[in-house]
Every structure is written in structure tokens, then in C-alpha cells.
PDB file of C-alpha atoms in Angstrom:
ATOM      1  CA  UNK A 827       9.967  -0.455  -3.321  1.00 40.00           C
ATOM      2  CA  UNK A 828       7.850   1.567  -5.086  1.00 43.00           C
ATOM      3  CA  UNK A 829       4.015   2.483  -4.060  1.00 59.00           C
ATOM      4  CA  UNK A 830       2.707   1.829  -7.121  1.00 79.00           C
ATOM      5  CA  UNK A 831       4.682  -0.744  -9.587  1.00 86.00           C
ATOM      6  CA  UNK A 832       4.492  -1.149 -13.039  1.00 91.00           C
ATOM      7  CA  UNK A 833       2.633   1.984 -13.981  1.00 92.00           C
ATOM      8  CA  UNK A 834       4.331   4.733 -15.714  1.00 92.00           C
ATOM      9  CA  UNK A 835       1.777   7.235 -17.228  1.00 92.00           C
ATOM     10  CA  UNK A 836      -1.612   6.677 -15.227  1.00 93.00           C
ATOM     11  CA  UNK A 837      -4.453   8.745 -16.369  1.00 94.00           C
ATOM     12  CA  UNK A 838      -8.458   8.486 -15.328  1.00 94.00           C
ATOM     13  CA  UNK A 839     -10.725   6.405 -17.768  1.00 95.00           C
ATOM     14  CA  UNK A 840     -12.830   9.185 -19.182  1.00 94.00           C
ATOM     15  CA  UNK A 841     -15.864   7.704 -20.930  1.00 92.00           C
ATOM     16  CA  UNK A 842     -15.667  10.962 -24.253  1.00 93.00           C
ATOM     17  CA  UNK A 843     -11.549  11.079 -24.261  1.00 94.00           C
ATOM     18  CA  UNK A 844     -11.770   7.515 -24.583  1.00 95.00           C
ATOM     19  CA  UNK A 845     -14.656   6.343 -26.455  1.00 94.00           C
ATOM     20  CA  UNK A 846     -12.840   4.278 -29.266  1.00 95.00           C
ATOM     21  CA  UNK A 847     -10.435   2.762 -26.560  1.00 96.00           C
ATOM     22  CA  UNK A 848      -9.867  -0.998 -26.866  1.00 96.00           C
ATOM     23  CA  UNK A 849      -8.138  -3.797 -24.737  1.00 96.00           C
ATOM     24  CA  UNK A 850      -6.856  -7.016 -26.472  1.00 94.00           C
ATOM     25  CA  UNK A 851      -5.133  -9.537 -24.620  1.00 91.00           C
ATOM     26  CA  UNK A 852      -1.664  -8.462 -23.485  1.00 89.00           C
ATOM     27  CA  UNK A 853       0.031 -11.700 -25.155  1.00 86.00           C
ATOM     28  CA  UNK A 854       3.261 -10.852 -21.934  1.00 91.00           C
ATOM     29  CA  UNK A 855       4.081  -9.831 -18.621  1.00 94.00           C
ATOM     30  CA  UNK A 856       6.772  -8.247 -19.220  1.00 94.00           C
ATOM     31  CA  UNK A 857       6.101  -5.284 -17.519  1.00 94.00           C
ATOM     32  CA  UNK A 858       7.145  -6.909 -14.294  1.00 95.00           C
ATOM     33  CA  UNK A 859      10.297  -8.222 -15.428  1.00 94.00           C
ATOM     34  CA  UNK A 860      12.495  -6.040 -13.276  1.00 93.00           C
ATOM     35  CA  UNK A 861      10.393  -6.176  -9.841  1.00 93.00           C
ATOM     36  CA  UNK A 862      12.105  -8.617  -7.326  1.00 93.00           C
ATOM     37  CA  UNK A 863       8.579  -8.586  -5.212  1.00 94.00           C
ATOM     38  CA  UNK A 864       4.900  -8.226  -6.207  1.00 96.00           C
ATOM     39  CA  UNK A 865       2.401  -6.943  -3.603  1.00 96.00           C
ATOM     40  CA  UNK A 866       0.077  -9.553  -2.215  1.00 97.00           C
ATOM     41  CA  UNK A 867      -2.788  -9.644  -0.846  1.00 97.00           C
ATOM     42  CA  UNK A 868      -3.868 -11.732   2.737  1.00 96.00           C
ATOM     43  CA  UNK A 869      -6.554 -14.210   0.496  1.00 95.00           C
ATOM     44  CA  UNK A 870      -4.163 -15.173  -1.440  1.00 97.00           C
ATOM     45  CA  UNK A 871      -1.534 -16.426   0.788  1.00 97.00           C
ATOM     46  CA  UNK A 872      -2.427 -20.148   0.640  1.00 96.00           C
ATOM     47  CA  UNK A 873      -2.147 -20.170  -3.409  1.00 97.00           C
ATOM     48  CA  UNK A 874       0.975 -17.836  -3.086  1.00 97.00           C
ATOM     49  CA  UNK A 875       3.094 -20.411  -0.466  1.00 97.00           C
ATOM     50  CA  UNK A 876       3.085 -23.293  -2.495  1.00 96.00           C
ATOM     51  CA  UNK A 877       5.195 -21.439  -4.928  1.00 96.00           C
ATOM     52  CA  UNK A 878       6.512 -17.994  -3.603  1.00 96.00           C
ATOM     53  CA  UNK A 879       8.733 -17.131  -0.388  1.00 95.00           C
ATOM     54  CA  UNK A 880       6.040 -14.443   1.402  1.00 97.00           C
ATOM     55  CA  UNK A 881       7.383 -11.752   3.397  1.00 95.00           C
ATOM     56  CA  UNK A 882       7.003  -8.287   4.046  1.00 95.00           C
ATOM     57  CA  UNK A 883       8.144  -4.992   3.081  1.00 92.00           C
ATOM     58  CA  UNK A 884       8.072  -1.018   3.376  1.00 86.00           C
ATOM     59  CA  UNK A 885       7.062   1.182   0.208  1.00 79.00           C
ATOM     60  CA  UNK A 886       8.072   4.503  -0.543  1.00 75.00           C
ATOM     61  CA  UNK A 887       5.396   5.445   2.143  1.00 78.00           C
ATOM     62  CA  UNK A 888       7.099   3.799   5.128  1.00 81.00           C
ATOM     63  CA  UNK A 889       3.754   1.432   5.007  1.00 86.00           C
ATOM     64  CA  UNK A 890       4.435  -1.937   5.446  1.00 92.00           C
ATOM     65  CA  UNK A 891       3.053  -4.683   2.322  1.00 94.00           C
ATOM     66  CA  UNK A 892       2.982  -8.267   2.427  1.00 96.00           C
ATOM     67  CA  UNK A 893       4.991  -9.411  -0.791  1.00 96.00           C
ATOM     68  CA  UNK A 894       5.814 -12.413  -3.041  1.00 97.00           C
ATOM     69  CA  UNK A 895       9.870 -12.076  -3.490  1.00 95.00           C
ATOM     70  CA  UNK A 896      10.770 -13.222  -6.936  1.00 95.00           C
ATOM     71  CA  UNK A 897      13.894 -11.982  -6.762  1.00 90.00           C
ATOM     72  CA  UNK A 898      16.845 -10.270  -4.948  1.00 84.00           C
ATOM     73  CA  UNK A 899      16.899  -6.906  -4.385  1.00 81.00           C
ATOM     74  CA  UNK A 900      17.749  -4.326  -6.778  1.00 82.00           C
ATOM     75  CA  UNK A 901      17.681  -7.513  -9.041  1.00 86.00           C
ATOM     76  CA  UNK A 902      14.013  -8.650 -11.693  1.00 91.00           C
ATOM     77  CA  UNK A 903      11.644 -10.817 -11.266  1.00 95.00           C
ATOM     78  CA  UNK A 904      13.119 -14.499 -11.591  1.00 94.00           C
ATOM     79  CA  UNK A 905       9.600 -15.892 -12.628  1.00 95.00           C
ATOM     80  CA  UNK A 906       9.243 -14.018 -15.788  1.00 95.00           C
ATOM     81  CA  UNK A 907      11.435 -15.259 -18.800  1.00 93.00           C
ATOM     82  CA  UNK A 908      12.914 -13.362 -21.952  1.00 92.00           C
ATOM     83  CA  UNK A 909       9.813 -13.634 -23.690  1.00 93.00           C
ATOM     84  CA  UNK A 910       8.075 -12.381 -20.926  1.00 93.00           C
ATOM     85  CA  UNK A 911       6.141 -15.309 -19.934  1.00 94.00           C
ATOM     86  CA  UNK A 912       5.597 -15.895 -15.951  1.00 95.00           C
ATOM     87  CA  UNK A 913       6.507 -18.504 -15.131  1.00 94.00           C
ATOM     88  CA  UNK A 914       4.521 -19.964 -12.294  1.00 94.00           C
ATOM     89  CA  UNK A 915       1.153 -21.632 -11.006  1.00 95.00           C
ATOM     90  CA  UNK A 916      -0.373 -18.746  -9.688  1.00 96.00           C
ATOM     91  CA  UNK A 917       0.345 -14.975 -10.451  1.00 96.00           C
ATOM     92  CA  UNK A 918      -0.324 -12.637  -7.743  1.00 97.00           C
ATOM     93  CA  UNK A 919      -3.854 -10.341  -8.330  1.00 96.00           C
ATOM     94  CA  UNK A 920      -1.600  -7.149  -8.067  1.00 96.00           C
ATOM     95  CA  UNK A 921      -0.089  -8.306 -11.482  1.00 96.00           C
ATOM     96  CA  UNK A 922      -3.326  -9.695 -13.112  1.00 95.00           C
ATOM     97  CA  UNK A 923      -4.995  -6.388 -12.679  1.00 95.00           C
ATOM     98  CA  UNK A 924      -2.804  -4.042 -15.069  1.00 96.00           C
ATOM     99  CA  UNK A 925      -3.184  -1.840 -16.725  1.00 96.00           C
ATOM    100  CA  UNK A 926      -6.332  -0.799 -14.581  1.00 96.00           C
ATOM    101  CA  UNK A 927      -6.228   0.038 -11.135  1.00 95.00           C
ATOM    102  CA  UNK A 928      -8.450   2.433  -8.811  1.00 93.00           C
ATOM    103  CA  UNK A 929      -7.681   6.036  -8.004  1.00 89.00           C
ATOM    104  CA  UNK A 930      -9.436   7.640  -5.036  1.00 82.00           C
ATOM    105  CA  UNK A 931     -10.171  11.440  -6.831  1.00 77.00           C
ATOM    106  CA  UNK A 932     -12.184  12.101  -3.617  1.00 74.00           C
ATOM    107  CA  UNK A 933     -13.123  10.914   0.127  1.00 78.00           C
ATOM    108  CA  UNK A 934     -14.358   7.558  -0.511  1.00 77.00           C
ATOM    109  CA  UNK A 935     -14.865   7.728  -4.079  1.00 84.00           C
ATOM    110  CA  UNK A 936     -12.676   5.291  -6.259  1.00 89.00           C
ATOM    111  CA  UNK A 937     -11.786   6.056 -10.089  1.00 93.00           C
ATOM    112  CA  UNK A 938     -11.051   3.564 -12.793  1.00 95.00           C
ATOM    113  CA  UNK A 939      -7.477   4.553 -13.936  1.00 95.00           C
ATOM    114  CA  UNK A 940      -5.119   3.136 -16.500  1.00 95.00           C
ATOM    115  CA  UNK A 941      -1.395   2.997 -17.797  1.00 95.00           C
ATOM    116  CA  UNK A 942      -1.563   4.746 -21.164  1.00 93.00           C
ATOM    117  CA  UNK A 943       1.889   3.528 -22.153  1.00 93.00           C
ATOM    118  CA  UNK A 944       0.551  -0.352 -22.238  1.00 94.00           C
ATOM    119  CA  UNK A 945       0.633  -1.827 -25.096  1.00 91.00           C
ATOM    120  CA  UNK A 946      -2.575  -3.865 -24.899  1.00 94.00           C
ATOM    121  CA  UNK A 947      -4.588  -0.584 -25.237  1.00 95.00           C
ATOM    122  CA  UNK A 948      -5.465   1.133 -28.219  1.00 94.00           C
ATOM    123  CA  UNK A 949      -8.173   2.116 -30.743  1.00 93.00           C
ATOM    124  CA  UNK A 950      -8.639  -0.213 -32.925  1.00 92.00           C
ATOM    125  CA  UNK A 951      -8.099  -3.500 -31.818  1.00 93.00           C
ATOM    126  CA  UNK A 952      -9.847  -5.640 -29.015  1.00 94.00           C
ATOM    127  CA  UNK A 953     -12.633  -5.313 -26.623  1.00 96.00           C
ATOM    128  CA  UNK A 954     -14.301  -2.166 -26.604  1.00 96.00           C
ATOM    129  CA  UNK A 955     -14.459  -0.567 -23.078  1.00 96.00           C
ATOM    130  CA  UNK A 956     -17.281   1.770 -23.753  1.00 95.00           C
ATOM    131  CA  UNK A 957     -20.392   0.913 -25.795  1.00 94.00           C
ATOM    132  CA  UNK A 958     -21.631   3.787 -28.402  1.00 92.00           C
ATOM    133  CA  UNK A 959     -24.369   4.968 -26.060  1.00 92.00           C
ATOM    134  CA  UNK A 960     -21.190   5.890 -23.763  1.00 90.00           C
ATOM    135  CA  UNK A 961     -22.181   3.258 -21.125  1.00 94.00           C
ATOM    136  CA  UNK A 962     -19.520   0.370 -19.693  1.00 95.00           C
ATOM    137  CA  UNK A 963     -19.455  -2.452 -21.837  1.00 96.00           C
ATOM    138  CA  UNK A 964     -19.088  -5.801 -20.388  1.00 96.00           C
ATOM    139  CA  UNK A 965     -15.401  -5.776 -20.427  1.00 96.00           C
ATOM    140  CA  UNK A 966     -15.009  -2.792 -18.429  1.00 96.00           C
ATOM    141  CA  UNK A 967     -17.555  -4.293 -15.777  1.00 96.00           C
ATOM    142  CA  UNK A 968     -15.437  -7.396 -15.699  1.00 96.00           C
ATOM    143  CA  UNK A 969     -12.351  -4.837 -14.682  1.00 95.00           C
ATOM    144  CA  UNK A 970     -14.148  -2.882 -12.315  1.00 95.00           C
ATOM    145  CA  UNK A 971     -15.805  -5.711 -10.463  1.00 95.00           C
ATOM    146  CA  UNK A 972     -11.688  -7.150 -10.100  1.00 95.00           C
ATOM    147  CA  UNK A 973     -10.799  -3.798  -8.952  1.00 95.00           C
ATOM    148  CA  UNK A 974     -13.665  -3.739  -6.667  1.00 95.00           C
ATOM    149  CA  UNK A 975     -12.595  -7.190  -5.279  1.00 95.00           C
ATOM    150  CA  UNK A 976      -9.186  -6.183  -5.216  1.00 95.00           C
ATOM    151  CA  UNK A 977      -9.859  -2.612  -3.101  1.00 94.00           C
ATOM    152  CA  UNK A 978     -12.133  -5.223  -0.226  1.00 94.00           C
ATOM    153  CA  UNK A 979      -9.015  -7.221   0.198  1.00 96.00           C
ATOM    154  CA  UNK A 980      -6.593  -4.705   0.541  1.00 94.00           C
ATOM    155  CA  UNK A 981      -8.751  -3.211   2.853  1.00 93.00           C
ATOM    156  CA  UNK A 982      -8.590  -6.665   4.934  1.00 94.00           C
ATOM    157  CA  UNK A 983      -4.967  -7.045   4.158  1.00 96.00           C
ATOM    158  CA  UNK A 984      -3.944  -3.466   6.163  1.00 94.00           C
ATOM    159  CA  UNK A 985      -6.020  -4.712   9.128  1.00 94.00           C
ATOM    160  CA  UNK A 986      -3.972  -7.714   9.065  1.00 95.00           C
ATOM    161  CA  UNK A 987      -0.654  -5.604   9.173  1.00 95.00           C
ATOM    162  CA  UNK A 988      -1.709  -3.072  11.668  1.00 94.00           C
ATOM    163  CA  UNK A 989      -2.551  -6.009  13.822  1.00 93.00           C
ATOM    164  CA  UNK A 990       1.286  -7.426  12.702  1.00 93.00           C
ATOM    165  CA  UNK A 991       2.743  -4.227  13.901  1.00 92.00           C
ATOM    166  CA  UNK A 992       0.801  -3.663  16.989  1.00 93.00           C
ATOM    167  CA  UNK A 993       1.696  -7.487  18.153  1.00 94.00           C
ATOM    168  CA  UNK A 994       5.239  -6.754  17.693  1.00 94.00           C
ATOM    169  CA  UNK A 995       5.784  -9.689  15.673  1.00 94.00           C
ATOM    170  CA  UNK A 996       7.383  -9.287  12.383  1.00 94.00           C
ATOM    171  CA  UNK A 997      11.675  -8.700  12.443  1.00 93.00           C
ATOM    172  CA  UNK A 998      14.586  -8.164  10.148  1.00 91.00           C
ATOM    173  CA  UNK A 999      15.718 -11.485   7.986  1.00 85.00           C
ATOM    174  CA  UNK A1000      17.811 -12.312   5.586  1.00 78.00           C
ATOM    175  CA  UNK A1001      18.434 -15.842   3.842  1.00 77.00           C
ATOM    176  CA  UNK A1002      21.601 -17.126   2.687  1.00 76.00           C
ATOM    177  CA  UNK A1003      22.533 -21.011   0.628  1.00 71.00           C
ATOM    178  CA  UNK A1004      25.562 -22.414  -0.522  1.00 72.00           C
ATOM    179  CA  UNK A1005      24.587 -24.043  -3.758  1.00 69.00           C
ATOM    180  CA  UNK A1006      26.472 -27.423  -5.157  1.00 68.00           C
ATOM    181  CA  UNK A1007      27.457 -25.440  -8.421  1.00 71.00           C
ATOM    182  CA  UNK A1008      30.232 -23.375  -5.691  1.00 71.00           C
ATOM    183  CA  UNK A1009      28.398 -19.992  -5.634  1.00 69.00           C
ATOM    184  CA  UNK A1010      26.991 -18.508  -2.046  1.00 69.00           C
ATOM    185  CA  UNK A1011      23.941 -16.279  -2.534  1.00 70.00           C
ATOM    186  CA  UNK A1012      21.848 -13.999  -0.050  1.00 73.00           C
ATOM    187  CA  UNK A1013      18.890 -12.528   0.022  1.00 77.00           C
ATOM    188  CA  UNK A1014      18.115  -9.852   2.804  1.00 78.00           C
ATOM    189  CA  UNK A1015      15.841  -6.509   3.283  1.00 82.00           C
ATOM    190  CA  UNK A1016      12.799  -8.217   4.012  1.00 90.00           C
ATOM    191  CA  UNK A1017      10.654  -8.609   7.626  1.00 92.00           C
ATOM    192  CA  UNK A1018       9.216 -11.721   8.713  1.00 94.00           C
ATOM    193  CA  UNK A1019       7.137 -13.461  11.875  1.00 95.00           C
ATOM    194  CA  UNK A1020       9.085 -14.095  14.500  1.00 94.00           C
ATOM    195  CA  UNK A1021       7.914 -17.858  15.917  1.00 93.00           C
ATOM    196  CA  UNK A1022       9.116 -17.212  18.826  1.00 94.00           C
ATOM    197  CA  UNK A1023       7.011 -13.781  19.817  1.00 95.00           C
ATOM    198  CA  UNK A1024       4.193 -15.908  17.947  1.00 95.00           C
ATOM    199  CA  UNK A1025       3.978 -18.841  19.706  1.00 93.00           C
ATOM    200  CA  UNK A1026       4.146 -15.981  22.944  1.00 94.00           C
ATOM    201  CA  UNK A1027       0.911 -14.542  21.686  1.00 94.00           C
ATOM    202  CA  UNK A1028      -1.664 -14.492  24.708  1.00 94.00           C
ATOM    203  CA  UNK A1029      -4.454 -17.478  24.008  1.00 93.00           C
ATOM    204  CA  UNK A1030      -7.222 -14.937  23.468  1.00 94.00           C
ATOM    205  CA  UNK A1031      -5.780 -13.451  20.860  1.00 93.00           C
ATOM    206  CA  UNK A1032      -4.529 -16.292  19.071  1.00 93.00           C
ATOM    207  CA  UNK A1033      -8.166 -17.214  19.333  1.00 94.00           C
ATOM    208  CA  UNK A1034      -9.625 -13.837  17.580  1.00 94.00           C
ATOM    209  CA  UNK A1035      -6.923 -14.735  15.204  1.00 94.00           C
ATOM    210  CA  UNK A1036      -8.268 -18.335  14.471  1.00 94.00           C
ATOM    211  CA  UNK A1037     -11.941 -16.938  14.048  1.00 93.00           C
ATOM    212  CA  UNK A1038     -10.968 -14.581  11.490  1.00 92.00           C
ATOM    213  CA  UNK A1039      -8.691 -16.627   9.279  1.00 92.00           C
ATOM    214  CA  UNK A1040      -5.830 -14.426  10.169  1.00 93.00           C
ATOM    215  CA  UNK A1041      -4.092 -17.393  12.186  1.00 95.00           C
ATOM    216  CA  UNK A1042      -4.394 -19.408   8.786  1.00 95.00           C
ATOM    217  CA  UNK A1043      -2.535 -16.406   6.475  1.00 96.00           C
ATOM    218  CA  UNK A1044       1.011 -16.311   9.216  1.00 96.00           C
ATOM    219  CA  UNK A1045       1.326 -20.111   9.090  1.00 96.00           C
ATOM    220  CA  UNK A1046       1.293 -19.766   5.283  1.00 97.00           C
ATOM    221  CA  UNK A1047       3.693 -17.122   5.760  1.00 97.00           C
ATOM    222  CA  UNK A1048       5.657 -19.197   7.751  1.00 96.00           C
ATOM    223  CA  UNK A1049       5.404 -22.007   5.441  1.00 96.00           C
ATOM    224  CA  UNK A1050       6.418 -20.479   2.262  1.00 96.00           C
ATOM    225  CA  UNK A1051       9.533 -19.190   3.744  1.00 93.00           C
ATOM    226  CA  UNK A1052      10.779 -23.196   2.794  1.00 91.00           C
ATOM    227  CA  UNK A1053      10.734 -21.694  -0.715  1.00 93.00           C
ATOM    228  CA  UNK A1054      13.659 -19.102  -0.001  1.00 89.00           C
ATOM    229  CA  UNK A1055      16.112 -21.961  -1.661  1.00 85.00           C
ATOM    230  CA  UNK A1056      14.314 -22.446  -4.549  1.00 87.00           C
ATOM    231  CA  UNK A1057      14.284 -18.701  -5.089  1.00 89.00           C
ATOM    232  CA  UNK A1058      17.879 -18.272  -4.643  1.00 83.00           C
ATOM    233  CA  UNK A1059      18.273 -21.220  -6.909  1.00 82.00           C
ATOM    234  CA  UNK A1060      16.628 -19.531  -9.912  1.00 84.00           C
ATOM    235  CA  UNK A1061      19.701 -16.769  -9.943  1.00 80.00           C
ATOM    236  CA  UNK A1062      21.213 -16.827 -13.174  1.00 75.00           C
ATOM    237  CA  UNK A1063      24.653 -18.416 -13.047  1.00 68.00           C
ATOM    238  CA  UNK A1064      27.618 -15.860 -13.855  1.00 56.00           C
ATOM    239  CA  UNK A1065      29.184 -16.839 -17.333  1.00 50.00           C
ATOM    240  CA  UNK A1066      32.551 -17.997 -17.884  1.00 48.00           C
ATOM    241  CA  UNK A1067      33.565 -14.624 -18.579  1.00 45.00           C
ATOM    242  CA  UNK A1068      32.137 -13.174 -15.374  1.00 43.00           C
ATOM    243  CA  UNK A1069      32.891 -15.575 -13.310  1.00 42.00           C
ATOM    244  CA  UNK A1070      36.953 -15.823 -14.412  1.00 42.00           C
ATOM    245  CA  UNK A1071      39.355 -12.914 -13.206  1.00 44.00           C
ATOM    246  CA  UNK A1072      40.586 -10.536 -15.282  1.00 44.00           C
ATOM    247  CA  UNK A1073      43.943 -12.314 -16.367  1.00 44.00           C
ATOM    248  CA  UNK A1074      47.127  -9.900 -15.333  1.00 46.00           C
ATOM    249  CA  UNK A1075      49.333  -9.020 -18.754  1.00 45.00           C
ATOM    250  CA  UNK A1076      52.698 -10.459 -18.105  1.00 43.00           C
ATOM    251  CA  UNK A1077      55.378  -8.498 -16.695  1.00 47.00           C
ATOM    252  CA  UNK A1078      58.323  -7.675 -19.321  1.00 43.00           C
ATOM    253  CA  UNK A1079      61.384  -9.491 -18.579  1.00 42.00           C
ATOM    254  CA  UNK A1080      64.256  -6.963 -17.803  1.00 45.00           C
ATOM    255  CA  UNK A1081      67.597  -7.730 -19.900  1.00 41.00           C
ATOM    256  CA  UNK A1082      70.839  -7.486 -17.891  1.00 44.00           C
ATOM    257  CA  UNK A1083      73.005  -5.221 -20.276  1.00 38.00           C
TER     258      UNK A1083
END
């Protein structure tokens, strides 16, 4: 999966270059309609499991990411319709975010950025980013201060997974259902806890686990992985003309002369 979904043109927020610039409300999500998993992030694991198989993957960087699937892979995102509407409780933060999201343009200093191909921006219609003194107008303080929020969890989240990997506890999976309409569907690439290297987990560090919430996050982990069916149920059904074989053309009858 890519490092950084969604995005296509991202360019700095420049406060002269893009004075007039506006954001209105952006009415879809379709720009996640073909991403069969969404980043997530640790604090949001107990909102995600009620409605989202959680796993984990690798991006382009070999790093690993805790995920929502909402889809198979290579496949979309099975929670977003044809009118672009998602279609579910909660929508992970990685989502609500665009079109912003932080750069860092140097050690420890973070940049606001933004896709210039989104539709939502422009410069004439919506809430201004920039007052006419220059200055951040309340909308863009709103977006930094969920950017901001966003960069502190992430920076909890890869804690989490460096402890993941140095415990030795996450392993290849793959799920698989026969449905009662005939058709057998898999889903596989992902990583997962192992219960039985957790449950193995010396008592003192299931206890430092406990006292930072991070025991809390793997049993909702565990626990949304009951949603893997409903997932594989929202695959479209092949139509009747995918589904049937290609009918053979009959073979000419040869005429004894």
C-alpha cells in the first residue's frame, strides 16, 4: 500500500500564493473509493472494531501500519458507494483529515500541506483559510489543531508497533467464507496477533501493557477480526453475465457424401 493515500499533487500552504484560497464542504468521499484499507490510528481502535476488521500492514516503506480493511486487495473500498457516500458509523481520522496533512520541511518542524487537485478547494467559494491581514483564520486553526492531534497519535501508534514487532507477536493471515449465495471468497496479505504468543506474554509486561492502554487496543484488534465475514459479505456479486461461461459455438455437423 501506498505511504501516503489519496493525495496526488501535494504542495505547502503558502500564506501569499494562497491568499484567496477557500475550502467548502467536500459534499463526497470519493477519493477513497479504490483503497481496500485506510490507516488507523491506536485511539481509535475501540470506535473502529465495532464496524471494521483491524489488522496490519507494510507501506511502500517496509513500515508496518495498523489498518481498517474495507476491502480485498487490489480491490476499493466496500464502504463507499457510487455516489461516494461512506458508508459507515465511524470514518477513520486518516480519511477525515484530507485534503490537509503535515509535511516535516525540516528536523522537527511540521508544514501544513494540501492536495491541490481536490475539489473542495478553490478561490471563490467557502471558508477562507487566510484572513486579509495574512494571518490563519479560524478554519485553518480548526485543521491544524486536527493535524496536530493527528501527528501525537501517530506518534503513540509507532510505539505501539515497535513494541508489536519487538514481542514477536503479529503473523501472516488470511480469511476465507463460503457464502449461502454459492460463491467462496478470501481475503489474505494482512498480519495479525497471534493469541497464542499473546496469551505467552511474560506477566510484567502484560502489566506495562494494561497501564498504558495498549492491552485495551490488541483485544480490540482481536475483536474486530469477527467482522472479516461481514467484509467479505459486502463483495459485489458477479452478474449473470460474469458469472455464466462463455457458451462454446456448436460444432458443424459433417455430411457423409
Amino acid at each position: 500500500m501506498s505511504s501516503l493515500l489519496f493525495y496526488q499533487q501535494v504542495v505547502t500552504l503558502d500564506r501569499e500564493l494562497h491568499a484567496k484560497l477557500k475550502l467548502r464542504p467536500l459534499g463526497n468521499m470519493a477519493f477513497a473509493a479504490g483503497s481496500p484499507a485506510v490507516p488507523l490510528l491506536c485511539a481509535e481502535f475501540a470506535q473502529a472494531a465495532r464496524e471494521y476488521p483491524i489488522a496490519f500492514l507494510r507501506n511502500a516503506a517496509q513500515r508496518l501500519v495498523p489498518v481498517v480493511l474495507t476491502g480485498a486487495p487490489g480491490g476499493g473500498n466496500l464502504y463507499i458507494d457510487t455516489a461516494g457516500q461512506w458508508n459507515a458509523q465511524y470514518v477513520p481520522a486518516y480519511a477525515r483529515r484530507y485534503p490537509f496533512v503535515f509535511a516535516e520541511t525540516a528536523p522537527g518542524q511540521l508544514t501544513v500541506c494540501f492536495d491541490q487537485t481536490c475539489p473542495a478547494l478553490n478561490d471563490t467559494e467557502g471558508m477562507a483559510l487566510f484572513e486579509d491581514n495574512g494571518e490563519p483564520s479560524a478554519t485553518l486553526q480548526q485543521v491544524v489543531q486536527l493535524l496536530s492531534d493527528y501527528q501525537r497519535q501517530a506518534l503513540l501508534t509507532q510505539l505501539f508497533i515497535d513494541r508489536l514487532e519487538a514481542a514477536d507477536l503479529l503473523i501472516d493471515a488470511h480469511a476465507q467464507a463460503d457464502l449461502s449465495d454459492g460463491r467462496s471468497l478470501a481475503l489474505q496479505g494482512f498480519l495479525m496477533v497471534d493469541e497464542a504468543r499473546f496469551k505467552a506474554l511474560p506477566e510484567a509486561t502484560l502489566k506495562d501493557w494494561f497501564a498504558s492502554g495498549e492491552l485495551g487496543w490488541i483485544y480490540a484488534h482481536l475483536l474486530s477480526l469477527g467482522n472479516l465475514l461481514g467484509l467479505l459479505r459486502r463483495q459485489p456479486q458477479a452478474s449473470p453475465a460474469q458469472a455464466a461461461p462463455t457458451p462454446k459455438p456448436p460444432r458443424k455437423k459433417r455430411t457423409k457424401t
